[in-house]
């Protein structure tokens, strides 16, 4: 990642006063991500399909997934670096918000908005309005449904930037481009760069002002399709049901998603289309990460600690909605698996099972995949402070839940949490993604490790009462305070740690470094997300989704996780204006997900829910029907329903600058339409908190 670090140093020289990234920086980061992804892609990245065109499309999809994951990693780090350059506060990479909290609260709470009210986005007028051109076939297939005609050259007015504003889907070959555009009648052409004239390949959208010309170094063409498809009408804003029941209903439903993600032996029929899978893994069991079948311990562990925290803080929300037993069952699926990955005596920990370059070339049921999957082991003096600490936090937090129902198991969890934390603390500090870069760096590269050590120490104190962990947490935080960020999720637990410490302090415990945690939360995180005025790159869409401006991936994960954290912070908070603002923020963000804009982002619930999610197992009809890449390209909706799963959500201003709330339910769009453990984990706490605090 040395090249990436060099890029960050260059980026901090050209930044805006609010820590934003320029178009030039964005292009540099995209180019860097493409280069790193291509370097990481090994000969393993080959589709097993006998169809050459599907093979090309699949291999392009794997490369683009890796590129997008690395790009988001670089964007986050660059945003932190740019904020550091702009900040006048020595030692802090984040800007302290210039507006006092009291002023923000007064303005934020000046009008009590109705719970379900929503203003229609002014960007609606920018949606494409036209009749599609007649479709025709050519002799070369780009996918089972797509075709293309070569040698139709075109270009875009790069100088004015109109081409990019008018819609451009990056990084695809003709086959994958057509697959991405299959259900978009606005796509009309593809281009593949064969030189280095311009760092953009992909699909262009019809209905815009494109010029045509011969461009040296490019191959281009127009596309057509034999599929007749009308895009769904843009949902109209509407009202959600009043009261707390909706939050409880969806909370219970979300447990189904984690049940659907199970790997290993499945002895019940709670998800009838799932069965035993990958029984020959080095460690069977656990949860699959997303729409694929990888088992990734780093994000899985954070998901466990987030869910455990929700159940500790809002137990009545789970009990009242009949969700406690199922969530305890699902947590044990994950904690048992994580325990199986840890060999305390040999000091070895399996941190990942499955290689993305292999897994992402398979599409179908995990039950039908009998591959001998690689297990990636961290041992001895390998740096893995983040990976090991996340496991410690998962076991420590869940041990609190099992204390009354299974005390012996609770003690095992605490013992293992202490041991792996001790290893994480004593081994050479560093990020786990420094190893196995082709397997880890292309999916969940870690930005930092000190936040994970601090998070683990906080939970170990809460589980054991040993004050030495509080001193550890204070020391870790002070050692790397300049790297703290306010973008919570699987890769950042700085804010969750601060909130947890604030909770512990309100219980009467004297917290070392309390002012430090309070200042971080109240001067940087809270005002940044409440105002969403661009400070620290946080913005809000016209319809109300708050997210980092550099992000187009999993924006609903950011909005719901920040909502969860504000709801956690209301517990014991003696500032009425702060509690009111936190609850108001959470209400808007959670209602956005449930459908206040006119559509739900929860599979199987609400109005116009997603039906074409990027989730391989759910595209398969009941066995013994064959399921493969043809199911990925099929025009029909997914055969199975993953009830309770939240999709990644709208791509925001980075993807659609003029219509950041735009979302299209298309299976090929893994950036906005995939589901994942870490997307749902923060949502669980947000729903439980909303149920707890709603009348």
XYZ file of C-alpha atoms in Angstrom:
695
model
C 0.000 0.000 0.000
C 3.043 2.281 -0.201
C 1.778 3.713 -3.448
C -1.528 4.499 -1.788
C 0.239 6.319 1.032
C 2.164 8.376 -1.482
C -1.126 9.238 -3.135
C -2.574 10.472 0.170
C 0.417 12.774 0.713
C -0.193 14.306 -2.689
C -3.910 14.628 -2.032
C -3.575 16.696 1.109
C -1.958 19.452 -0.897
C -5.121 20.217 -2.845
C -8.155 20.144 -0.610
C -11.208 22.188 0.135
C -11.852 23.920 3.419
C -14.339 21.244 4.398
C -12.158 18.261 3.680
C -13.818 17.435 0.339
C -12.076 15.738 -2.578
C -11.784 17.329 -6.008
C -12.633 15.638 -9.314
C -8.931 15.358 -10.047
C -8.366 13.574 -6.745
C -11.265 11.246 -7.435
C -9.796 10.342 -10.815
C -6.369 9.753 -9.263
C -7.865 7.467 -6.648
C -9.842 5.541 -9.238
C -6.705 5.062 -11.307
C -4.796 3.922 -8.218
C -7.561 1.461 -7.326
C -7.598 0.025 -10.848
C -3.841 -0.472 -10.769
C -3.910 -2.179 -7.366
C -6.851 -4.392 -8.309
C -5.176 -5.567 -11.505
C -1.999 -6.309 -9.560
C -3.929 -8.358 -7.007
C -5.934 -10.321 -9.569
C -4.313 -13.704 -9.956
C -4.800 -16.500 -12.517
C -7.472 -17.776 -10.109
C -9.834 -15.131 -11.468
C -11.249 -17.169 -14.293
C -14.865 -18.109 -14.769
C -15.600 -21.802 -15.072
C -18.416 -21.142 -17.532
C -18.196 -22.727 -20.962
C -19.798 -19.640 -22.474
C -16.956 -17.372 -23.560
C -19.052 -14.228 -23.379
C -20.299 -15.010 -19.863
C -16.714 -15.823 -18.937
C -15.590 -12.379 -20.071
C -18.431 -10.676 -18.259
C -17.744 -12.590 -15.032
C -14.016 -11.912 -15.039
C -14.714 -8.242 -15.600
C -17.184 -8.322 -12.697
C -14.547 -9.819 -10.375
C -12.014 -7.162 -11.363
C -14.536 -4.359 -10.953
C -15.575 -5.632 -7.513
C -11.951 -5.583 -6.402
C -11.412 -2.147 -7.918
C -14.485 -0.695 -6.208
C -13.559 -2.146 -2.809
C -10.032 -0.750 -2.996
C -11.322 2.587 -4.285
C -13.594 3.021 -1.272
C -10.706 2.148 1.041
C -8.529 4.797 -0.632
C -11.304 7.387 -0.648
C -11.886 7.017 3.067
C -8.207 7.382 3.865
C -7.871 10.327 1.478
C -10.830 12.074 3.094
C -9.150 11.714 6.472
C -5.875 13.023 5.071
C -7.543 16.003 3.420
C -9.374 16.936 6.607
C -6.050 16.827 8.409
C -4.535 19.265 5.920
C -7.447 21.644 6.328
C -7.666 21.459 10.093
C -6.173 24.155 12.287
C -6.402 21.878 15.302
C -2.939 20.386 15.805
C -2.815 16.605 16.012
C -6.328 16.072 14.655
C -7.089 14.814 11.192
C -10.761 15.570 11.625
C -12.145 19.068 11.653
C -13.733 20.226 14.859
C -17.094 21.523 13.681
C -17.054 25.340 13.717
C -20.643 25.707 14.981
C -21.265 25.223 18.721
C -23.506 22.291 19.631
C -25.993 24.564 21.367
C -26.541 26.477 18.131
C -26.879 23.262 16.154
C -29.444 21.892 18.613
C -31.461 25.102 18.502
C -31.581 25.074 14.693
C -31.978 21.294 14.417
C -34.933 21.174 16.791
C -36.529 24.470 15.788
C -39.387 22.678 14.055
C -40.704 19.332 15.197
C -41.216 17.465 11.951
C -43.921 14.838 11.740
C -42.405 11.378 12.115
C -43.253 10.235 8.630
C -43.169 13.484 6.663
C -40.861 13.716 3.675
C -40.143 16.258 0.992
C -39.898 14.996 -2.537
C -36.440 15.311 -4.020
C -35.940 18.232 -6.363
C -33.612 15.972 -8.351
C -36.566 13.956 -9.701
C -36.712 16.203 -12.747
C -33.264 14.961 -13.747
C -34.407 11.364 -14.229
C -34.342 10.325 -17.860
C -37.571 10.873 -19.756
C -37.656 9.383 -23.247
C -38.931 6.525 -25.369
C -36.313 3.824 -25.974
C -34.977 3.399 -29.494
C -35.883 0.244 -31.423
C -33.779 -2.733 -30.355
C -31.992 -4.989 -32.799
C -29.632 -7.936 -32.615
C -26.167 -8.436 -34.081
C -24.172 -11.619 -34.571
C -21.958 -11.292 -31.489
C -23.395 -12.091 -28.076
C -22.181 -10.111 -25.082
C -24.373 -12.030 -22.611
C -27.382 -14.353 -22.862
C -29.541 -11.270 -23.444
C -27.146 -8.701 -24.898
C -25.469 -8.042 -28.198
C -23.205 -5.364 -29.546
C -22.004 -3.898 -32.806
C -18.385 -2.867 -33.060
C -16.680 0.051 -34.774
C -19.198 2.761 -33.974
C -16.875 5.373 -32.570
C -17.935 8.151 -30.241
C -16.494 10.472 -27.671
C -17.660 12.735 -24.876
C -17.077 16.398 -24.186
C -14.531 15.833 -21.411
C -13.613 19.503 -21.194
C -17.026 20.525 -19.868
C -17.520 17.293 -17.952
C -21.000 16.848 -19.427
C -20.317 13.250 -20.348
C -19.667 12.232 -16.776
C -22.549 14.271 -15.403
C -24.917 12.727 -17.890
C -24.233 9.219 -16.713
C -21.320 6.880 -17.178
C -20.886 3.375 -15.764
C -17.191 2.784 -15.278
C -14.835 -0.112 -15.687
C -16.514 -2.756 -17.806
C -15.894 -4.744 -20.971
C -18.624 -5.054 -23.646
C -20.170 -8.157 -22.094
C -20.196 -6.877 -18.534
C -21.257 -3.440 -19.714
C -24.294 -4.872 -21.394
C -25.045 -6.967 -18.319
C -24.831 -3.868 -16.136
C -27.055 -1.980 -18.568
C -29.413 -4.867 -19.273
C -32.347 -3.371 -17.391
C -31.416 0.254 -18.125
C -32.978 1.470 -21.305
C -30.833 4.575 -21.077
C -27.597 2.681 -21.840
C -26.582 2.881 -25.463
C -22.886 2.256 -25.977
C -19.704 0.778 -24.620
C -16.063 1.639 -24.969
C -12.906 -0.231 -24.066
C -9.654 1.666 -23.690
C -6.660 0.022 -25.357
C -4.251 2.881 -24.758
C -3.661 5.283 -21.909
C -5.413 8.321 -23.308
C -8.091 8.536 -20.620
C -8.656 6.436 -17.476
C -12.308 5.574 -18.098
C -13.842 2.504 -19.692
C -17.498 1.638 -19.603
C -21.055 2.265 -20.726
C -22.575 5.566 -21.774
C -26.209 6.548 -21.449
C -28.478 7.499 -24.318
C -30.717 10.545 -24.273
C -27.775 12.887 -23.739
C -25.547 15.136 -25.824
C -22.739 12.884 -26.965
C -20.669 13.743 -30.000
C -19.333 11.104 -32.374
C -15.760 10.972 -33.593
C -12.907 8.599 -34.234
C -10.718 8.338 -31.172
C -7.266 6.837 -31.526
C -6.557 4.116 -29.000
C -10.169 3.199 -28.295
C -12.516 0.475 -29.478
C -16.170 1.311 -29.119
C -19.597 0.219 -30.211
C -23.332 0.388 -29.699
C -25.403 -2.168 -27.812
C -28.792 -3.726 -28.291
C -30.852 -6.247 -26.391
C -33.643 -8.720 -27.054
C -35.192 -8.011 -23.670
C -38.292 -5.855 -23.468
C -38.374 -4.236 -20.076
C -39.935 -1.133 -18.641
C -38.283 0.464 -15.613
C -40.535 0.762 -12.565
C -42.116 4.113 -11.914
C -40.273 6.285 -9.424
C -42.073 5.711 -6.095
C -43.912 8.699 -4.710
C -43.120 9.872 -1.186
C -45.553 8.515 1.345
C -46.237 8.018 5.021
C -45.116 5.073 7.083
C -47.435 3.513 9.665
C -47.510 5.570 12.848
C -46.040 4.322 16.104
C -43.279 1.909 17.065
C -44.764 -1.312 15.666
C -43.008 -0.945 12.312
C -39.615 -0.868 14.025
C -40.415 -4.011 15.994
C -41.733 -5.835 12.936
C -38.597 -5.148 10.910
C -36.323 -5.886 13.887
C -37.781 -9.375 14.126
C -37.526 -9.788 10.360
C -33.816 -8.912 10.286
C -32.989 -12.085 12.224
C -34.094 -14.026 9.141
C -31.280 -12.442 7.135
C -28.593 -13.758 9.486
C -30.280 -17.160 9.426
C -30.134 -17.130 5.616
C -26.391 -16.377 5.775
C -25.524 -19.513 7.762
C -22.795 -21.844 6.605
C -22.146 -25.414 7.753
C -24.794 -27.737 9.135
C -28.346 -26.376 9.226
C -30.727 -28.487 11.293
C -33.889 -26.368 11.037
C -36.095 -25.120 8.226
C -36.407 -21.480 9.267
C -35.092 -20.608 5.798
C -36.422 -23.546 3.755
C -34.311 -22.898 0.670
C -31.063 -23.161 2.647
C -29.336 -26.428 3.649
C -25.984 -27.832 4.712
C -23.042 -26.220 2.949
C -19.247 -26.164 3.031
C -19.034 -28.869 5.681
C -15.415 -29.502 4.663
C -14.208 -25.985 5.467
C -11.252 -25.833 7.848
C -13.804 -24.533 10.353
C -17.428 -25.242 9.367
C -20.217 -22.918 10.389
C -20.418 -19.161 10.786
C -22.074 -16.656 8.483
C -21.440 -15.934 4.830
C -20.514 -12.297 4.420
C -22.802 -10.982 1.697
C -24.204 -12.146 -1.626
C -21.268 -14.517 -1.934
C -20.064 -17.428 0.245
C -16.903 -15.982 1.780
C -16.481 -16.206 5.548
C -14.687 -13.044 6.639
C -13.940 -12.869 10.357
C -13.058 -9.186 10.564
C -16.438 -7.751 9.483
C -18.252 -10.757 10.991
C -16.793 -10.027 14.433
C -17.797 -6.368 14.314
C -21.311 -7.443 13.355
C -21.434 -9.721 16.416
C -20.372 -6.930 18.777
C -22.858 -4.456 17.257
C -25.756 -6.910 17.615
C -24.707 -7.901 21.136
C -24.557 -4.227 22.106
C -28.081 -3.677 20.782
C -29.407 -6.614 22.801
C -27.628 -5.406 25.966
C -28.886 -1.832 25.624
C -32.412 -2.467 24.324
C -33.443 -5.913 25.640
C -37.149 -5.070 25.815
C -37.243 -4.257 22.108
C -36.115 -7.811 21.317
C -38.342 -9.475 23.946
C -41.455 -7.525 22.966
C -41.093 -8.550 19.327
C -40.193 -12.198 19.831
C -36.681 -11.713 18.489
C -34.522 -12.590 21.504
C -34.349 -16.362 21.056
C -33.587 -16.206 17.334
C -30.876 -13.597 17.769
C -29.260 -15.562 20.600
C -29.266 -18.576 18.297
C -27.718 -16.638 15.439
C -25.070 -15.043 17.645
C -24.023 -18.504 18.785
C -23.654 -19.583 15.155
C -21.082 -16.815 14.739
C -19.323 -17.039 18.117
C -18.947 -20.836 17.891
C -17.368 -20.458 14.468
C -15.020 -17.690 15.623
C -13.951 -19.810 18.607
C -13.223 -22.687 16.246
C -10.894 -20.437 14.267
C -8.695 -19.759 17.304
C -5.927 -22.091 18.491
C -4.794 -20.442 21.704
C -1.913 -22.824 22.418
C -0.425 -22.606 18.917
C -1.209 -18.874 18.656
C -2.998 -19.284 15.348
C -6.178 -17.700 14.108
C -8.030 -18.414 10.867
C -9.245 -15.010 9.739
C -10.843 -15.854 6.409
C -12.166 -18.879 4.552
C -12.542 -18.681 0.810
C -10.669 -16.756 -1.871
C -12.603 -13.890 -3.509
C -11.147 -14.556 -6.943
C -12.568 -18.084 -6.794
C -15.767 -17.328 -4.923
C -16.765 -14.378 -7.082
C -16.450 -16.554 -10.178
C -19.127 -18.895 -8.855
C -22.809 -18.070 -8.914
C -25.285 -20.449 -7.410
C -26.124 -22.377 -4.258
C -23.470 -22.827 -1.570
C -25.012 -26.272 -1.045
C -23.818 -27.257 -4.541
C -20.259 -26.001 -4.070
C -17.921 -28.676 -2.771
C -14.650 -26.902 -3.504
C -11.734 -27.350 -1.134
C -11.633 -23.777 0.087
C -8.449 -22.110 1.334
C -8.229 -20.960 4.951
C -6.030 -17.940 5.665
C -4.143 -18.158 8.948
C -2.532 -15.395 11.006
C -0.017 -16.665 13.515
C 2.904 -15.767 15.752
C 4.319 -12.338 15.010
C 2.177 -11.574 11.948
C 0.523 -8.183 12.365
C -3.189 -8.616 12.928
C -4.102 -6.283 15.785
C -7.391 -5.326 14.125
C -8.465 -8.872 13.279
C -7.623 -10.314 16.708
C -9.089 -7.377 18.625
C -12.363 -7.577 16.722
C -12.697 -11.214 17.812
C -11.979 -10.202 21.417
C -14.720 -7.562 21.273
C -17.176 -10.045 19.743
C -16.577 -12.639 22.462
C -16.502 -10.134 25.333
C -19.751 -8.427 24.300
C -21.619 -11.676 23.632
C -20.385 -13.160 26.924
C -22.567 -10.601 28.710
C -25.636 -11.901 26.887
C -24.923 -15.568 27.639
C -24.104 -14.913 31.317
C -27.594 -15.769 32.574
C -28.656 -18.405 30.050
C -25.372 -20.335 29.697
C -22.802 -19.188 32.292
C -20.210 -21.823 31.375
C -20.267 -20.723 27.737
C -20.096 -17.099 28.850
C -16.954 -17.885 30.822
C -15.382 -19.578 27.785
C -16.079 -16.479 25.705
C -14.505 -14.198 28.330
C -11.456 -16.439 28.702
C -10.847 -16.554 24.956
C -11.467 -12.811 24.638
C -8.803 -12.104 27.260
C -6.319 -14.464 25.595
C -6.681 -13.209 22.029
C -6.631 -9.600 23.233
C -3.374 -10.292 25.045
C -1.954 -11.662 21.792
C -3.218 -8.642 19.824
C -1.692 -6.289 22.369
C 1.712 -7.992 22.624
C 2.328 -8.950 18.982
C 3.811 -6.405 16.575
C 0.992 -3.950 15.933
C -0.354 -3.607 12.443
C -3.187 -4.283 10.013
C -4.238 -7.808 9.110
C -4.619 -6.860 5.447
C -0.852 -6.406 5.175
C -0.896 -10.156 4.474
C -2.658 -12.204 1.778
C -3.227 -9.052 -0.242
C -4.823 -10.840 -3.183
C -7.376 -12.437 -0.846
C -7.937 -9.682 1.735
C -6.868 -6.432 0.108
C -9.427 -6.731 -2.688
C -12.461 -7.015 -0.373
C -12.037 -5.729 3.217
C -8.710 -3.899 3.544
C -8.265 -2.367 6.982
C -7.500 1.328 7.438
C -6.352 1.236 11.064
C -5.943 -1.134 14.009
C -5.761 1.109 17.084
C -9.517 1.662 17.081
C -10.048 -2.116 17.248
C -7.662 -2.474 20.188
C -9.515 0.330 21.981
C -12.904 -1.220 21.177
C -11.798 -4.608 22.524
C -10.417 -3.062 25.717
C -13.710 -1.231 26.345
C -15.742 -4.417 25.974
C -13.353 -6.432 28.122
C -13.830 -3.909 30.906
C -17.612 -4.107 30.537
C -17.489 -7.923 30.600
C -14.977 -8.329 33.436
C -14.884 -5.111 35.484
C -11.078 -5.112 35.277
C -10.027 -1.431 35.264
C -6.710 -2.207 33.578
C -8.651 -2.423 30.323
C -9.857 1.169 30.749
C -6.245 2.315 31.082
C -5.350 0.277 27.993
C -8.142 1.942 26.029
C -7.019 5.411 27.067
C -3.433 4.657 26.076
C -4.385 3.229 22.697
C -6.628 6.185 21.871
C -4.011 8.772 22.822
C -1.356 6.960 20.790
C -3.308 7.362 17.545
C -5.853 10.120 18.146
C -4.823 11.825 14.922
C -6.141 8.872 12.927
C -9.576 8.777 14.532
C -12.412 9.091 12.030
C -16.160 9.532 12.191
C -17.257 7.027 9.514
C -18.399 4.063 11.651
C -18.711 0.506 10.390
C -16.701 -2.688 10.043
C -13.502 -0.699 9.364
C -13.928 2.006 11.984
C -15.002 1.611 15.605
C -13.667 4.923 16.898
C -17.141 6.385 17.408
C -18.629 3.157 18.824
C -15.779 3.113 21.369
C -16.427 6.718 22.401
C -20.153 6.048 22.813
C -19.541 2.873 24.819
C -17.136 4.743 27.110
C -19.705 7.515 27.586
C -22.285 4.881 28.548
C -19.941 3.239 31.048
C -19.102 6.621 32.564
C -22.778 7.422 33.070
C -23.120 4.279 35.204
C -20.895 5.861 37.843
C -17.553 4.432 36.702
C -14.640 6.847 36.591
C -13.354 6.693 33.011
C -9.711 7.576 32.292
C -9.732 9.931 29.302
C -13.434 10.746 29.593
C -12.958 14.323 28.339
C -11.134 12.958 25.314
C -14.034 10.668 24.358
C -16.615 13.388 25.054
C -14.755 15.951 22.961
C -14.429 13.574 20.019
C -18.130 12.729 20.094
C -19.525 16.189 20.793
C -17.155 18.361 18.740
C -16.482 16.159 15.745
C -18.835 13.217 15.217
C -22.171 14.562 16.429
C -22.174 18.046 14.819
C -20.709 16.683 11.586
C -23.521 14.159 11.098
C -26.317 16.347 12.464
C -25.552 19.275 10.158
C -24.245 17.253 7.167
C -23.004 20.562 5.772
C -19.909 19.139 4.093
C -17.631 19.327 7.112
C -15.480 16.181 7.181
C -17.079 15.220 3.836
C -20.485 14.338 5.324
C -23.514 15.374 3.288
C -27.258 14.727 3.075
C -29.381 13.906 0.038
C -32.532 15.908 -0.739
C -34.696 13.074 0.612
C -32.708 12.711 3.804
C -29.995 10.027 3.547
C -26.853 11.197 5.368
C -23.548 9.763 4.113
C -19.901 10.595 3.324
C -19.678 12.454 0.030
C -16.789 10.215 -1.050
C -18.914 7.069 -0.698
C -21.165 5.400 -3.219
C -20.990 1.973 -1.569
C -23.192 0.981 1.401
C -24.441 4.468 2.175
C -27.362 3.056 4.152
C -24.838 1.259 6.342
C -23.358 4.648 7.239
C -26.740 6.274 7.868
C -28.168 3.453 9.986
C -24.972 2.830 11.957
C -24.690 6.517 12.857
C -28.373 6.398 13.854
C -27.656 3.371 16.039
C -24.794 5.194 17.750
C -26.861 8.282 18.479
C -29.607 6.098 19.953
C -27.038 4.288 22.105
C -25.781 7.669 23.289
C -29.225 8.762 24.432
C -29.047 6.147 27.223
C -28.327 8.073 30.409
C -27.704 11.295 28.488
C -28.763 14.202 30.717
C -28.863 16.813 27.944
C -32.465 17.095 26.658
C -31.480 19.136 23.543
C -28.832 16.561 22.621
C -31.165 13.594 23.158
C -33.872 15.279 21.098
C -31.488 15.987 18.207
C -30.075 12.440 18.298
C -33.544 10.901 18.219
C -34.663 13.195 15.431
C -31.626 12.251 13.339
C -32.187 8.536 13.934
C -35.899 8.812 13.088
C -35.169 10.392 9.704
C -32.454 7.906 8.745
C -34.332 4.774 9.843
C -37.574 5.933 8.230
C -35.678 6.548 4.987
C -34.694 2.873 5.003
C -38.217 1.697 5.830
C -39.804 3.694 3.015
C -40.523 7.321 3.845
C -39.379 8.236 0.323
C -41.917 5.885 -1.245
C -39.851 2.710 -1.391
C -38.487 0.313 1.193
C -34.853 -0.773 1.194
C -35.698 -3.851 3.308
C -36.181 -7.061 1.325
C -39.644 -8.514 1.874
C -41.078 -5.571 3.808
C -42.879 -2.344 2.979
C -43.683 -0.598 -0.272
C -41.712 -1.467 -3.443
C -39.014 -3.501 -1.625
C -35.937 -4.741 -3.528
C -36.545 -7.945 -5.491
C -33.369 -8.281 -7.558
C -30.675 -8.159 -4.884
C -27.088 -9.141 -5.623
C -27.253 -12.366 -3.602
C -26.369 -15.585 -5.394
C -28.220 -18.203 -3.269
C -31.528 -16.343 -3.450
C -31.495 -16.295 -7.265
C -31.759 -20.094 -7.272
C -35.094 -21.869 -7.545
C -35.658 -24.842 -5.262
C -33.268 -27.737 -5.785
C -32.773 -29.725 -8.017
C -33.213 -26.872 -10.492
C -29.836 -25.885 -11.970
C -28.469 -22.561 -10.718
C -25.504 -20.814 -12.316
C -24.515 -17.580 -14.079
C -27.652 -17.772 -16.207
C -29.519 -16.939 -13.000
C -27.364 -13.857 -12.510
C -28.277 -12.601 -15.977
C -31.961 -13.607 -15.820
C -34.526 -10.849 -16.186
C -36.892 -12.371 -13.615
C -36.711 -11.369 -9.963
C -34.817 -13.460 -7.421
C -36.446 -16.846 -6.889
C -36.170 -16.659 -3.071
C -36.794 -13.802 -0.653
C -34.096 -12.897 1.885
C -36.527 -11.378 4.359
C -35.085 -8.630 6.544
C -31.969 -7.902 4.484
C -31.132 -4.232 3.897
C -29.545 -3.378 0.564
C -26.559 -1.037 0.324
C -28.815 1.748 -0.929
C -28.512 4.816 -3.178
C -25.056 5.711 -4.470
C -25.302 9.297 -3.242
C -23.581 12.328 -4.692
C -20.446 10.485 -5.718
C -22.365 8.255 -8.093
C -25.206 10.543 -9.148
C -24.256 14.161 -8.401
C -27.559 15.539 -9.696
C -29.832 12.812 -8.240
C -28.118 11.318 -5.167
C -31.268 9.512 -3.960
C -31.527 7.559 -7.216
C -31.716 3.789 -6.764
C -32.496 1.061 -9.272
C -33.310 -2.496 -8.197
C -30.875 -4.299 -10.511
C -29.030 -7.488 -9.584
C -25.851 -6.598 -11.446
C -25.359 -3.475 -9.323
C -23.453 -4.988 -6.385
C -22.428 -1.510 -5.185
C -25.965 -0.402 -4.284
C -27.981 -3.632 -4.371
C -25.929 -6.215 -2.483
C -26.732 -7.234 1.093
C -24.147 -7.829 3.818
C -23.662 -8.681 7.495
C -22.198 -5.285 8.311
C -25.027 -3.456 6.534
C -27.594 -5.164 8.754
C -25.631 -5.102 12.027
C -25.948 -1.362 12.596
C -29.566 -1.458 11.405
C -30.431 -3.968 14.147
C -29.345 -1.519 16.858
C -31.064 1.394 15.128
C -34.381 -0.481 14.928
C -34.142 -1.641 18.541
C -33.343 1.881 19.693
C -36.195 3.385 17.699
C -38.610 0.850 19.195
C -37.316 1.640 22.681
C -37.645 5.416 22.368
C -40.776 5.720 20.203
C -44.210 6.239 21.770
